[in-house]
Structures are given as C-alpha cells and as structure tokens.
PDB file of C-alpha atoms in Angstrom:
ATOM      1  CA  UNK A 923     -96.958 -86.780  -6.854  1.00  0.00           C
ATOM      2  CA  UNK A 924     -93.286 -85.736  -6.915  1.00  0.00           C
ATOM      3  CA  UNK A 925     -90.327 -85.790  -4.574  1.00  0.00           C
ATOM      4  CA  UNK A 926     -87.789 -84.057  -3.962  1.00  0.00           C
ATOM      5  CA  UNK A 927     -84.117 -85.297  -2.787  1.00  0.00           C
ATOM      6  CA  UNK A 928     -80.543 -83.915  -2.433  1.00  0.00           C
ATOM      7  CA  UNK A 929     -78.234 -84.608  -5.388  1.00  0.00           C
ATOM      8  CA  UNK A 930     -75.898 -87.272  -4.299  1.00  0.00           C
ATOM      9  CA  UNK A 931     -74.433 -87.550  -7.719  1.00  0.00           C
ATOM     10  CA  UNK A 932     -72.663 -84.589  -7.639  1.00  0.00           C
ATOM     11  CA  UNK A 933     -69.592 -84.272  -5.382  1.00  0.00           C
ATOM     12  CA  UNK A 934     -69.973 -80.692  -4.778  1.00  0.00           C
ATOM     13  CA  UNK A 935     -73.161 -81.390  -3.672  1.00  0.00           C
ATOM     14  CA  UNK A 936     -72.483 -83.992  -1.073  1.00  0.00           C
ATOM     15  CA  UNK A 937     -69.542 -81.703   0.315  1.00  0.00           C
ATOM     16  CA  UNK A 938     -72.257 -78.771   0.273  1.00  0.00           C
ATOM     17  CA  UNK A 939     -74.198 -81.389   2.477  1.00  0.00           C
ATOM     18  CA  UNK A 940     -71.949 -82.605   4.959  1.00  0.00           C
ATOM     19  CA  UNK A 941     -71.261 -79.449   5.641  1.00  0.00           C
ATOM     20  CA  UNK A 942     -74.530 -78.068   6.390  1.00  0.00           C
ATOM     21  CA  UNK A 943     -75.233 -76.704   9.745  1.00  0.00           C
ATOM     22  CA  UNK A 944     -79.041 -77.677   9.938  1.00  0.00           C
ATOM     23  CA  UNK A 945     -79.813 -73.337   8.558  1.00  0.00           C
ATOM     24  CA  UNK A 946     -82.912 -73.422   6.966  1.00  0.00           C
ATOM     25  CA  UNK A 947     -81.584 -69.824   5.358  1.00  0.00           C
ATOM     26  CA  UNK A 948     -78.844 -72.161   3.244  1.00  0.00           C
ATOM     27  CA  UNK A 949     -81.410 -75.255   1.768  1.00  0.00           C
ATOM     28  CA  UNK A 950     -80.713 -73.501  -1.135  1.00  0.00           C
ATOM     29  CA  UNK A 951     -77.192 -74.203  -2.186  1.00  0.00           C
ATOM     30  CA  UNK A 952     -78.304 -77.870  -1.564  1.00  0.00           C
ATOM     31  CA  UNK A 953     -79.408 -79.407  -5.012  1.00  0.00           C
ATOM     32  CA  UNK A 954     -82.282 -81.214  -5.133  1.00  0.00           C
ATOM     33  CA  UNK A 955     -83.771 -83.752  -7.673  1.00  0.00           C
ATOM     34  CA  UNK A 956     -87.625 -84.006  -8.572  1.00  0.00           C
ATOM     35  CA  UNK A 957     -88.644 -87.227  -8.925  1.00  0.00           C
ATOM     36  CA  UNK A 958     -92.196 -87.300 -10.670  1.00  0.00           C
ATOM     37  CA  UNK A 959     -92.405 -90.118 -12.974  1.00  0.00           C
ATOM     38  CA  UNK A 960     -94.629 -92.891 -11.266  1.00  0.00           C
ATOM     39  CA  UNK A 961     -91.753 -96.144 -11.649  1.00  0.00           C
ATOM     40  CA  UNK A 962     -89.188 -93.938 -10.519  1.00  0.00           C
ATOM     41  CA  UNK A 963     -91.742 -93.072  -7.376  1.00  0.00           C
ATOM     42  CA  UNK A 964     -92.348 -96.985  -7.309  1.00  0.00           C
ATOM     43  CA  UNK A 965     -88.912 -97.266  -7.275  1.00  0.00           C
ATOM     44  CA  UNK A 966     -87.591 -94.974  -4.361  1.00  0.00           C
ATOM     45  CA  UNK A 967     -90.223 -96.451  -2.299  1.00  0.00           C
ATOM     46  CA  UNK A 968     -89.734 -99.638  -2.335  1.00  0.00           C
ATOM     47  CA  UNK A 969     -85.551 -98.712  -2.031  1.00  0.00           C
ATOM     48  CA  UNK A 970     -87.008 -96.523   0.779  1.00  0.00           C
ATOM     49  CA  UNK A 971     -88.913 -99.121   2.207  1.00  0.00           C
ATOM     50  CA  UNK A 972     -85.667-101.709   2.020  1.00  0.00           C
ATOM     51  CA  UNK A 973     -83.535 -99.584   3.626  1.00  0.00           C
ATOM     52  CA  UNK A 974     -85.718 -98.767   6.966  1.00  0.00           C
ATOM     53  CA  UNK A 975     -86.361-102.682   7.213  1.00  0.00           C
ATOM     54  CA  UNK A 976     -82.734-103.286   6.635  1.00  0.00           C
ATOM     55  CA  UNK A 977     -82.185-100.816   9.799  1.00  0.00           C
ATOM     56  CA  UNK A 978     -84.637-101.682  12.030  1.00  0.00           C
ATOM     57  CA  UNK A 979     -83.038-105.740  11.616  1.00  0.00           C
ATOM     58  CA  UNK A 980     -79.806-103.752  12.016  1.00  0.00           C
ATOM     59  CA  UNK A 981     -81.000-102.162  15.209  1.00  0.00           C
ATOM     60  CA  UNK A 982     -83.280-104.977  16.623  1.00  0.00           C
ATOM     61  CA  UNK A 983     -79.780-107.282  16.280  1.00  0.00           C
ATOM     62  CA  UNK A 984     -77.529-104.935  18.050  1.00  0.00           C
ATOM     63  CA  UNK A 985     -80.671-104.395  20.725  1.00  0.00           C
ATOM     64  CA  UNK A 986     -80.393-107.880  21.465  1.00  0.00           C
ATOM     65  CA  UNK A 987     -76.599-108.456  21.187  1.00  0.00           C
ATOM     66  CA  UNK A 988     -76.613-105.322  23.513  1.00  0.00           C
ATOM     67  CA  UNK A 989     -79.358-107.129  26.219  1.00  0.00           C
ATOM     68  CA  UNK A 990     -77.341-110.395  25.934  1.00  0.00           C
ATOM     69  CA  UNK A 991     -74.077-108.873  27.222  1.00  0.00           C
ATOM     70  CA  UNK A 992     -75.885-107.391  30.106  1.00  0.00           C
ATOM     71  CA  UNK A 993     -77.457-110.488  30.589  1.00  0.00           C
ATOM     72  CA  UNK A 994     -74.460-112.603  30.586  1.00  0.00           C
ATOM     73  CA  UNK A 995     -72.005-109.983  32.563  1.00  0.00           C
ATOM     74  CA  UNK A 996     -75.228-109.798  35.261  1.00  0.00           C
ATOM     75  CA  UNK A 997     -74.671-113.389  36.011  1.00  0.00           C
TER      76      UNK A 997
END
C-alpha cells in the first residue's frame, strides 16, 4: 500500500500550496511524497489518527463552550 502526500519540507512547496486555487490542471507543480514502507504507513496513521481525535476534542470543547454561552446569555 503506498501514500501519497504534499512535500511540506520544502518551502517552495508549501508556497506552491497555499497558493493553489483548488485547479486540478496544476496538482502537478505540487510535490508529493510516496510513502510505502509499512512503519512509516504505521506511522502516518496513527499521527493521522491523533490528529482527527485531537480535533474532534478541539471541536466538541468549543461546541460546548459555544452552547454554554447561549445558555447562560438565554437566562
């Protein structure tokens, strides 16, 4: 199984990225790393899997900060 994500070690590359309009016609100035070897996969996943907990906490806690000022300034 490999994977395939955008350089973010390069600069250039993150500038190229920021800057990209959502055209499929320039993906291709955007460079890409293949990861392939099975601990890097292990890897990515699990920092993969960290990160979209860490959000959804993130999100769930300003959800309920959100819910408790409308609670409190419905009083």
């Amino acid at each position: 199984m490999n994977i395939e994500i955008p350089d973010f070690s390069s600069p250039k590359n993150v500038k190229v990225l920021r800057e990209w309009d959502g055209d499929l016609n320039s993906v291709n100035r955007i460079k890409m790393l293949r990861l392939n070897d099975s601990k890097h996969l292990a890897k990515f996943a699990a920092a993969v899997a960290g990160a979209a907990a860490a959000g959804m906490v993130a999100s769930k806690a300003a959800e309920g900060s959100a819910m408790q000022d409308i609670c409190i300034s419905g009083e």
